[in-house]
Amino acid sequence: MTEQTSSYCQVGSFAVGNRLVDPHLRTVQSDRLRPNALTSGHRACQGCGEALGARFVLDAAMAATDRQLIVVNATGCLEVFSTPYPETAWQVAWMHSLFGNTAAVATGVAAALKVRGDTATRVIAQAGDGGTVDIGFGCLSGMFERNDDVLFVCYDNQAYMNTGVQRSASTPAAARTATTEARGREPGNAFGQGKNLPALAVAHEIPYVATASVAYLHDLEAKVGRAMELHGARYLHVLVPCPLGWGAASRDTIRLARLACETGLFPLFEAAHGEILSATPIRHREPVEAYLRPQRRFAHLFADPPRTDDIARIQAIADRNIGRFDLLGERAGKGSR
Amino acid sequence: MLRQIEGSRAVAEAVALCRPRVVSAYPISPQTHIIEGVGSLVKSGRLKPCEFINVESEFAAMSVSIGAAATGARAYTATSGPGLLDMAEAVFNASGLGLPIVMTVANRAVGAPINIGNDHSDAMALRDSGWIQLFAETNQHAVDLHIQAFRLAERLSVPVMVCMDGFILTHSVERVEIPTQEQVDRYLRPFAPQQVLDPAAPVSIGAMVGPEAFTEVRYLAHARLLEALVCIPELAAEFERVVGRPSGGLVSAYRSEDAETIVVALGSVVGTVKDVVDQMREEGLKIGVVAVTTFRPFPEQALGQALEGAHRVVVIEKAFAVGGRGVLGAQVDALVSDRGTKTYTVVAGLGGRSIPEASLRRVLGEAIRGELGAMSFLDLDRVVVDRELARMAEDPRRAPSTARVPRDVRENAARIV
Ligand SMILES: Cc1ncc(C[n+]2csc(CCOP(=O)(O)OP(=O)(O)O)c2C)c(N)n1
Ligand code: SF4
Ligand SMILES: [Mg+2]
């Protein structure tokens, strides 16, 4: 193991110990009086990364805006598990219209606030990966291009979970879904496909783009905070493991969200106006196997005989990200922390 | 003020007088001049405050309106034909959410084959979307209906579609009396939404409803839409008091009191029918016309009364249910057939084909003489159609050719000349 400084890290864990930091550096989540935008009693699966991600993001946004927030939500798990009529788990002004129009509805909300001269109230649109990269992309790209004053948050669980785990353009190569079964010569989702939405968002040259993971709460909250300081179109892409769709243990949600980053498969970065500003270095580089093995959606890669070829291709994807974003700090000359 | 003005421009002016706060725009013929007109009024500062948003699709145009209306802003958009279908999912959503959006539909055919001309296939495709649908007969009527539409929408929390015939109305220049701002302000007060997205009083809008309550929710939407049948005449009467001109309402009858033959139609064709009625009256025929101004909710009682005493009703429709009957025709038939009134559906004016007076006189004469079929197509080129039907009979898998028919029609026209 390489030498490391244990800043904010407790021994044997990478969780940030709130007890060790100054009160003003503590997370919104650790506050007893956090807004709880998504309160308990909703019907998400145990260990749902999306439920966690939505609460983290919206609580941070409410804290940043003095609770002056309106949220527009796409159809998907998050919408369905939170608002079974006549109940609602939302403690924030919240609206659901359709699956593919969330960004445009949010544009309408923002326009209504602007025309009324309400500069305090801010707007967040949120959707799953399907509602973002596939059916919602037209409206999202329009919202970006017009630089409408909306933060769009994608909770990426890498498939259409609400309809029973079908492939989206965010489903990773080799992953088994209900429409990319683990059979035949090329089991699971095809290689060489998919849409890199954070990169597309950067290409729109909007004021702020960031990726985040539910494993890194401080980082996620900081990114929401920075996004809320800015105006115009902003985009946050949060990786949220789905125990049901990924075939993973509920207790592994945070572990997988972390491994996705530490393997290099899900790089954490920030960008502004078309330029990458920074990427979060990997603290402990892990081989992709460590991430793939605990997930049954990749089980066919480890069958007899194992698909070492596919695993190598996935490793190559991770390596490419590491190179592209200098995730090991090699170009910056720092080495791993 | 009385002005010589293009229909689209007149509607843009009327919409601006209603002070919409958010306007979303996506171009499609023949609606373009309307949104250009509103955009110009916003840019010039005459309509303010107003956010005019150039969106990337009609689906987005309706969705922006949904977000704006849910946040308490008066929202307006306009579209035509394929644009209306592009936004269809959001059109249903807007009514389901009870958002009082006003939209102009500059009626246009729906392809393939692509055709920018006027008919009512677009509005008819969305007749069950839970919106109020009003049909303008003239540009004056279109102006007046738009002003009433905002009032109606906000009174009932139901969205309203104002349908005006593409090109025939949108692009024609005629004399229109545009009300004053003072009159419109008196008639239409600022939007006071019933439910709104507000951080100070957070609500969840758009929750999921399962089978245990969905029927009740739909029933209540139906009941709410039916309230418009009471509301529309009241608001038309109030409009007349404020603006000094009768306009709007459920149906409007012309020389139909003692008529044995009554024509029923939607939109601008009513003007042509009125001329034909005048001519046929001169010849001693008892004939009249009833325009259906409010098509949704369907004014059963008012239309039923207007058609009382008629021996026959001829419905002129610019759309039909392919593989079925006429849309308006079927509803009129259901209304009057048990009284022994015969009904005829004449499909006319598809894809912008003109509806000549001579053709109307011919079919009406056939109806009076009992020679007209229950459903017919005005000025259908039988030679061309029969030729293609024969080809299709030879090869049952062959679809009607969209390439050959226009050529055949041209050849046929050349032969006739
Ligand atoms: C127009 C339309 N197409 C399809 C659907 C069906 N549908 C509802 S939710 C959903 C999946 C959502 O996937 P995603 O956006 O990734 O969110 P998740 O459920 O995974 O969180 C689909 C396909 C729909 N509701 N509307
Ligand atoms: S299926 Fe996945 S995304 Fe949906 S509620 Fe369950 S864990 Fe969350
Ligand atoms: Mg998903």
Tab-separated table of N, CA and C in Angstrom, chain B residues 193-312:
chain	number	residue	atom	x	y	z
B	193	PRO	N	-53.901	31.451	-9.919
B	193	PRO	CA	-53.946	29.989	-10.024
B	193	PRO	C	-54.532	29.328	-8.785
B	194	GLN	N	-55.145	28.166	-9.021
B	194	GLN	CA	-55.759	27.433	-7.906
B	194	GLN	C	-54.713	26.661	-7.114
B	195	GLN	N	-53.712	26.136	-7.825
B	195	GLN	CA	-52.660	25.395	-7.141
B	195	GLN	C	-51.358	25.774	-7.812
B	196	VAL	N	-50.322	25.971	-7.020
B	196	VAL	CA	-49.114	26.496	-7.616
B	196	VAL	C	-47.880	25.933	-6.907
B	197	LEU	N	-46.791	25.796	-7.637
B	197	LEU	CA	-45.528	25.378	-7.039
B	197	LEU	C	-44.954	26.556	-6.269
B	198	ASP	N	-44.832	26.407	-4.973
B	198	ASP	CA	-44.407	27.521	-4.139
B	198	ASP	C	-43.599	26.979	-2.958
B	199	PRO	N	-42.329	27.377	-2.852
B	199	PRO	CA	-41.515	26.867	-1.744
B	199	PRO	C	-42.112	27.191	-0.373
B	200	ALA	N	-42.891	28.258	-0.284
B	200	ALA	CA	-43.465	28.643	1.013
B	200	ALA	C	-44.600	27.703	1.419
B	201	ALA	N	-45.232	27.087	0.448
B	201	ALA	CA	-46.319	26.145	0.737
B	201	ALA	C	-46.181	24.963	-0.210
B	202	PRO	N	-45.166	24.111	0.057
B	202	PRO	CA	-44.847	23.073	-0.928
B	202	PRO	C	-45.949	22.031	-1.098
B	203	VAL	N	-46.273	21.770	-2.350
B	203	VAL	CA	-47.210	20.689	-2.680
B	203	VAL	C	-46.500	19.761	-3.665
B	204	SER	N	-47.022	18.548	-3.778
B	204	SER	CA	-46.553	17.613	-4.799
B	204	SER	C	-47.609	17.555	-5.891
B	205	ILE	N	-47.221	17.924	-7.097
B	205	ILE	CA	-48.160	17.940	-8.221
B	205	ILE	C	-47.793	16.809	-9.186
B	206	GLY	N	-48.794	16.062	-9.625
B	206	GLY	CA	-48.523	15.034	-10.636
B	206	GLY	C	-48.200	13.679	-10.046
B	207	ALA	N	-48.863	13.343	-8.933
B	207	ALA	CA	-48.623	12.046	-8.299
B	207	ALA	C	-49.208	10.922	-9.145
B	208	MET	N	-48.762	9.721	-8.827
B	208	MET	CA	-49.239	8.543	-9.547
B	208	MET	C	-50.591	8.128	-8.953
B	209	VAL	N	-51.531	7.782	-9.806
B	209	VAL	CA	-52.843	7.332	-9.332
B	209	VAL	C	-53.130	5.965	-9.935
B	210	GLY	N	-53.461	5.017	-9.085
B	210	GLY	CA	-53.715	3.649	-9.539
B	210	GLY	C	-55.186	3.405	-9.826
B	211	PRO	N	-55.524	2.164	-10.106
B	211	PRO	CA	-56.905	1.831	-10.495
B	211	PRO	C	-57.931	2.142	-9.412
B	212	GLU	N	-57.494	2.258	-8.169
B	212	GLU	CA	-58.466	2.498	-7.096
B	212	GLU	C	-59.103	3.882	-7.207
B	213	ALA	N	-58.424	4.813	-7.868
B	213	ALA	CA	-58.995	6.163	-7.949
B	213	ALA	C	-58.995	6.748	-9.355
B	214	PHE	N	-58.417	6.051	-10.312
B	214	PHE	CA	-58.251	6.652	-11.635
B	214	PHE	C	-59.589	6.947	-12.306
B	215	THR	N	-60.537	6.044	-12.184
B	215	THR	CA	-61.858	6.261	-12.779
B	215	THR	C	-62.502	7.523	-12.203
B	216	GLU	N	-62.369	7.701	-10.914
B	216	GLU	CA	-62.967	8.876	-10.267
B	216	GLU	C	-62.284	10.151	-10.758
B	217	VAL	N	-60.959	10.091	-10.881
B	217	VAL	CA	-60.222	11.260	-11.354
B	217	VAL	C	-60.672	11.620	-12.771
B	218	ARG	N	-60.811	10.604	-13.622
B	218	ARG	CA	-61.246	10.870	-15.003
B	218	ARG	C	-62.681	11.393	-15.030
B	219	TYR	N	-63.529	10.812	-14.198
B	219	TYR	CA	-64.925	11.263	-14.151
B	219	TYR	C	-64.975	12.745	-13.772
B	220	LEU	N	-64.172	13.111	-12.785
B	220	LEU	CA	-64.200	14.505	-12.325
B	220	LEU	C	-63.684	15.451	-13.415
B	221	ALA	N	-62.712	14.988	-14.191
B	221	ALA	CA	-62.223	15.814	-15.308
B	221	ALA	C	-63.339	16.005	-16.333
B	222	HIS	N	-64.081	14.944	-16.569
B	222	HIS	CA	-65.223	14.995	-17.485
B	222	HIS	C	-66.265	15.992	-16.970
B	223	ALA	N	-66.585	15.868	-15.681
B	223	ALA	CA	-67.587	16.767	-15.092
B	223	ALA	C	-67.119	18.217	-15.192
B	224	ARG	N	-65.821	18.432	-14.981
B	224	ARG	CA	-65.285	19.786	-15.046
B	224	ARG	C	-65.404	20.333	-16.472
B	225	LEU	N	-65.106	19.493	-17.448
B	225	LEU	CA	-65.183	19.933	-18.836
B	225	LEU	C	-66.632	20.271	-19.204
B	226	LEU	N	-67.556	19.483	-18.693
B	226	LEU	CA	-68.972	19.750	-18.998
B	226	LEU	C	-69.435	21.092	-18.416
B	227	GLU	N	-68.808	21.504	-17.326
B	227	GLU	CA	-69.162	22.811	-16.751
B	227	GLU	C	-68.956	23.930	-17.774
B	228	ALA	N	-68.055	23.688	-18.697
B	228	ALA	CA	-67.779	24.709	-19.714
B	228	ALA	C	-69.030	25.009	-20.541
B	229	LEU	N	-69.939	24.032	-20.639
B	229	LEU	CA	-71.154	24.257	-21.427
B	229	LEU	C	-72.022	25.347	-20.798
B	230	VAL	N	-71.899	25.528	-19.501
B	230	VAL	CA	-72.613	26.611	-18.810
B	230	VAL	C	-71.774	27.884	-18.866
B	231	CYS	N	-70.486	27.679	-18.662
B	231	CYS	CA	-69.559	28.795	-18.531
B	231	CYS	C	-69.378	29.573	-19.850
B	232	ILE	N	-69.308	28.854	-20.946
B	232	ILE	CA	-68.997	29.494	-22.231
B	232	ILE	C	-70.061	30.534	-22.632
B	233	PRO	N	-71.353	30.207	-22.571
B	233	PRO	CA	-72.348	31.243	-22.908
B	233	PRO	C	-72.292	32.433	-21.959
B	234	GLU	N	-72.029	32.170	-20.677
B	234	GLU	CA	-71.929	33.284	-19.709
B	234	GLU	C	-70.776	34.211	-20.081
B	235	LEU	N	-69.630	33.589	-20.380
B	235	LEU	CA	-68.454	34.409	-20.691
B	235	LEU	C	-68.615	35.122	-22.030
B	236	ALA	N	-69.350	34.501	-22.944
B	236	ALA	CA	-69.614	35.166	-24.226
B	236	ALA	C	-70.508	36.380	-23.998
B	237	ALA	N	-71.482	36.216	-23.116
B	237	ALA	CA	-72.391	37.335	-22.823
B	237	ALA	C	-71.622	38.475	-22.164
B	238	GLU	N	-70.737	38.113	-21.260
B	238	GLU	CA	-69.945	39.141	-20.591
B	238	GLU	C	-69.003	39.834	-21.587
B	239	PHE	N	-68.483	39.057	-22.497
B	239	PHE	CA	-67.614	39.624	-23.534
B	239	PHE	C	-68.393	40.667	-24.342
B	240	GLU	N	-69.618	40.321	-24.656
B	240	GLU	CA	-70.441	41.253	-25.436
B	240	GLU	C	-70.681	42.541	-24.643
B	241	ARG	N	-70.914	42.413	-23.344
B	241	ARG	CA	-71.125	43.600	-22.507
B	241	ARG	C	-69.888	44.489	-22.502
B	242	VAL	N	-68.707	43.865	-22.408
B	242	VAL	CA	-67.475	44.658	-22.273
B	242	VAL	C	-66.981	45.169	-23.636
B	243	VAL	N	-67.033	44.315	-24.631
B	243	VAL	CA	-66.436	44.668	-25.920
B	243	VAL	C	-67.484	45.183	-26.915
B	244	GLY	N	-68.752	44.884	-26.625
B	244	GLY	CA	-69.814	45.412	-27.463
B	244	GLY	C	-70.055	44.635	-28.740
B	245	ARG	N	-69.686	43.362	-28.718
B	245	ARG	CA	-69.862	42.575	-29.931
B	245	ARG	C	-70.198	41.145	-29.519
B	246	PRO	N	-71.270	40.559	-30.072
B	246	PRO	CA	-71.530	39.159	-29.736
B	246	PRO	C	-70.504	38.269	-30.421
B	247	SER	N	-70.005	37.317	-29.684
B	247	SER	CA	-68.988	36.423	-30.255
B	247	SER	C	-68.834	35.224	-29.341
B	248	GLY	N	-68.509	34.085	-29.907
B	248	GLY	CA	-68.275	32.903	-29.087
B	248	GLY	C	-69.541	32.105	-28.883
B	249	GLY	N	-69.629	31.446	-27.753
B	249	GLY	CA	-70.798	30.619	-27.468
B	249	GLY	C	-70.594	29.173	-27.888
B	250	LEU	N	-71.672	28.398	-27.806
B	250	LEU	CA	-71.569	26.964	-28.078
B	250	LEU	C	-71.778	26.663	-29.554
B	251	VAL	N	-72.927	27.111	-30.071
B	251	VAL	CA	-73.217	26.910	-31.495
B	251	VAL	C	-73.762	28.224	-32.028
B	252	SER	N	-73.694	28.396	-33.340
B	252	SER	CA	-74.272	29.608	-33.885
B	252	SER	C	-75.050	29.259	-35.154
B	253	ALA	N	-76.329	29.632	-35.139
B	253	ALA	CA	-77.240	29.215	-36.201
B	253	ALA	C	-77.453	30.342	-37.195
B	254	TYR	N	-77.625	29.985	-38.456
B	254	TYR	CA	-77.873	30.966	-39.509
B	254	TYR	C	-79.016	30.443	-40.385
B	255	ARG	N	-80.123	31.175	-40.401
B	255	ARG	CA	-81.309	30.875	-41.212
B	255	ARG	C	-81.783	29.427	-41.046
B	256	SER	N	-81.683	28.938	-39.812
B	256	SER	CA	-82.010	27.525	-39.616
B	256	SER	C	-83.353	27.302	-38.921
B	257	GLU	N	-84.031	28.416	-38.532
B	257	GLU	CA	-85.233	28.258	-37.696
B	257	GLU	C	-86.268	27.333	-38.340
B	258	ASP	N	-86.615	27.599	-39.583
B	258	ASP	CA	-87.661	26.796	-40.238
B	258	ASP	C	-87.057	25.824	-41.249
B	259	ALA	N	-85.741	25.605	-41.135
B	259	ALA	CA	-85.059	24.868	-42.208
B	259	ALA	C	-85.378	23.373	-42.179
B	260	GLU	N	-85.568	22.815	-43.341
B	260	GLU	CA	-85.743	21.364	-43.476
B	260	GLU	C	-84.374	20.698	-43.614
B	261	THR	N	-83.449	21.440	-44.232
B	261	THR	CA	-82.089	20.940	-44.404
B	261	THR	C	-81.150	21.849	-43.609
B	262	ILE	N	-80.366	21.241	-42.718
B	262	ILE	CA	-79.409	22.058	-41.960
B	262	ILE	C	-78.004	21.482	-42.167
B	263	VAL	N	-77.101	22.388	-42.503
B	263	VAL	CA	-75.695	22.019	-42.622
B	263	VAL	C	-75.033	22.267	-41.267
B	264	VAL	N	-74.191	21.351	-40.847
B	264	VAL	CA	-73.413	21.544	-39.620
B	264	VAL	C	-71.942	21.518	-40.018
B	265	ALA	N	-71.190	22.474	-39.506
B	265	ALA	CA	-69.768	22.529	-39.865
B	265	ALA	C	-68.963	23.231	-38.788
B	266	LEU	N	-67.652	23.085	-38.903
B	266	LEU	CA	-66.700	23.707	-37.982
B	266	LEU	C	-65.813	24.671	-38.755
B	267	GLY	N	-65.579	25.843	-38.189
B	267	GLY	CA	-64.540	26.715	-38.739
B	267	GLY	C	-64.970	27.529	-39.942
B	268	SER	N	-63.957	27.891	-40.736
B	268	SER	CA	-64.152	28.911	-41.770
B	268	SER	C	-65.088	28.494	-42.897
B	269	VAL	N	-65.272	27.185	-43.100
B	269	VAL	CA	-66.136	26.745	-44.201
B	269	VAL	C	-67.573	27.212	-43.974
B	270	VAL	N	-67.888	27.520	-42.739
B	270	VAL	CA	-69.238	28.009	-42.438
B	270	VAL	C	-69.555	29.259	-43.263
B	271	GLY	N	-68.541	30.085	-43.483
B	271	GLY	CA	-68.750	31.294	-44.293
B	271	GLY	C	-69.212	30.949	-45.699
B	272	THR	N	-68.548	29.977	-46.317
B	272	THR	CA	-68.931	29.547	-47.664
B	272	THR	C	-70.344	28.953	-47.631
B	273	VAL	N	-70.606	28.160	-46.614
B	273	VAL	CA	-71.924	27.515	-46.521
B	273	VAL	C	-73.018	28.582	-46.397
B	274	LYS	N	-72.738	29.648	-45.652
B	274	LYS	CA	-73.734	30.716	-45.503
B	274	LYS	C	-74.107	31.305	-46.863
B	275	ASP	N	-73.098	31.518	-47.698
B	275	ASP	CA	-73.370	32.051	-49.044
B	275	ASP	C	-74.239	31.079	-49.841
B	276	VAL	N	-73.915	29.804	-49.730
B	276	VAL	CA	-74.690	28.781	-50.450
B	276	VAL	C	-76.125	28.752	-49.923
B	277	VAL	N	-76.247	28.860	-48.600
B	277	VAL	CA	-77.585	28.880	-47.981
B	277	VAL	C	-78.387	30.053	-48.543
B	278	ASP	N	-77.757	31.225	-48.622
B	278	ASP	CA	-78.461	32.406	-49.160
B	278	ASP	C	-78.956	32.145	-50.579
B	279	GLN	N	-78.069	31.560	-51.384
B	279	GLN	CA	-78.447	31.277	-52.777
B	279	GLN	C	-79.617	30.295	-52.828
B	280	MET	N	-79.542	29.265	-52.026
B	280	MET	CA	-80.578	28.225	-52.096
B	280	MET	C	-81.894	28.720	-51.504
B	281	ARG	N	-81.792	29.616	-50.513
B	281	ARG	CA	-83.005	30.242	-49.965
B	281	ARG	C	-83.711	31.045	-51.055
B	282	GLU	N	-82.914	31.755	-51.861
B	282	GLU	CA	-83.487	32.541	-52.969
B	282	GLU	C	-84.296	31.657	-53.902
B	283	GLU	N	-83.788	30.413	-53.994
B	283	GLU	CA	-84.484	29.468	-54.874
B	283	GLU	C	-85.672	28.821	-54.178
B	284	GLY	N	-85.921	29.243	-52.928
B	284	GLY	CA	-87.104	28.766	-52.221
B	284	GLY	C	-86.869	27.533	-51.371
B	285	LEU	N	-85.591	27.129	-51.233
B	285	LEU	CA	-85.317	25.938	-50.420
B	285	LEU	C	-85.176	26.345	-48.962
B	286	LYS	N	-85.741	25.516	-48.067
B	286	LYS	CA	-85.648	25.818	-46.634
B	286	LYS	C	-84.376	25.186	-46.090
B	287	ILE	N	-83.341	26.003	-46.055
B	287	ILE	CA	-82.023	25.493	-45.665
B	287	ILE	C	-81.317	26.493	-44.752
B	288	GLY	N	-80.523	25.970	-43.840
B	288	GLY	CA	-79.763	26.833	-42.929
B	288	GLY	C	-78.466	26.150	-42.526
B	289	VAL	N	-77.696	26.811	-41.687
B	289	VAL	CA	-76.427	26.221	-41.247
B	289	VAL	C	-76.226	26.487	-39.751
B	290	VAL	N	-75.663	25.511	-39.086
B	290	VAL	CA	-75.312	25.680	-37.673
B	290	VAL	C	-73.811	25.444	-37.527
B	291	ALA	N	-73.126	26.454	-37.032
B	291	ALA	CA	-71.686	26.318	-36.785
B	291	ALA	C	-71.490	25.810	-35.368
B	292	VAL	N	-70.641	24.797	-35.240
B	292	VAL	CA	-70.300	24.316	-33.902
B	292	VAL	C	-69.049	25.083	-33.471
B	293	THR	N	-69.225	26.056	-32.599
B	293	THR	CA	-68.087	26.854	-32.127
B	293	THR	C	-67.330	26.094	-31.048
B	294	THR	N	-68.089	25.493	-30.139
B	294	THR	CA	-67.479	24.690	-29.082
B	294	THR	C	-67.640	23.231	-29.469
B	295	PHE	N	-66.530	22.614	-29.832
B	295	PHE	CA	-66.603	21.197	-30.231
B	295	PHE	C	-66.338	20.286	-29.033
B	296	ARG	N	-65.453	20.733	-28.118
B	296	ARG	CA	-65.221	20.025	-26.854
B	296	ARG	C	-65.289	21.036	-25.744
B	297	PRO	N	-66.124	20.832	-24.726
B	297	PRO	CA	-67.078	19.738	-24.596
B	297	PRO	C	-68.134	19.815	-25.688
B	298	PHE	N	-68.681	18.672	-26.070
B	298	PHE	CA	-69.629	18.646	-27.168
B	298	PHE	C	-70.982	19.184	-26.696
B	299	PRO	N	-71.489	20.236	-27.367
B	299	PRO	CA	-72.712	20.892	-26.876
B	299	PRO	C	-73.980	20.148	-27.308
B	300	GLU	N	-74.191	18.974	-26.749
B	300	GLU	CA	-75.301	18.114	-27.178
B	300	GLU	C	-76.638	18.842	-27.153
B	301	GLN	N	-76.899	19.484	-26.006
B	301	GLN	CA	-78.212	20.101	-25.847
B	301	GLN	C	-78.396	21.259	-26.819
B	302	ALA	N	-77.431	22.135	-26.854
B	302	ALA	CA	-77.547	23.320	-27.713
B	302	ALA	C	-77.636	22.923	-29.181
B	303	LEU	N	-76.836	21.942	-29.579
B	303	LEU	CA	-76.856	21.534	-30.976
B	303	LEU	C	-78.153	20.784	-31.284
B	304	GLY	N	-78.557	19.932	-30.339
B	304	GLY	CA	-79.815	19.201	-30.514
B	304	GLY	C	-80.976	20.156	-30.726
B	305	GLN	N	-81.009	21.208	-29.932
B	305	GLN	CA	-82.077	22.217	-30.074
B	305	GLN	C	-81.983	22.917	-31.419
B	306	ALA	N	-80.777	23.271	-31.791
B	306	ALA	CA	-80.584	24.003	-33.056
B	306	ALA	C	-81.006	23.166	-34.255
B	307	LEU	N	-80.976	21.856	-34.097
B	307	LEU	CA	-81.294	20.978	-35.237
B	307	LEU	C	-82.736	20.478	-35.200
B	308	GLU	N	-83.471	20.937	-34.190
B	308	GLU	CA	-84.854	20.490	-34.055
B	308	GLU	C	-85.663	20.872	-35.297
B	309	GLY	N	-86.472	19.967	-35.751
B	309	GLY	CA	-87.343	20.275	-36.890
B	309	GLY	C	-86.716	20.006	-38.243
B	310	ALA	N	-85.410	19.774	-38.264
B	310	ALA	CA	-84.775	19.516	-39.564
B	310	ALA	C	-85.145	18.122	-40.070
B	311	HIS	N	-85.349	18.004	-41.381
B	311	HIS	CA	-85.606	16.681	-41.959
B	311	HIS	C	-84.295	15.958	-42.181
B	312	ARG	N	-83.286	16.741	-42.509
B	312	ARG	CA	-81.985	16.146	-42.789
B	312	ARG	C	-80.876	17.101	-42.336
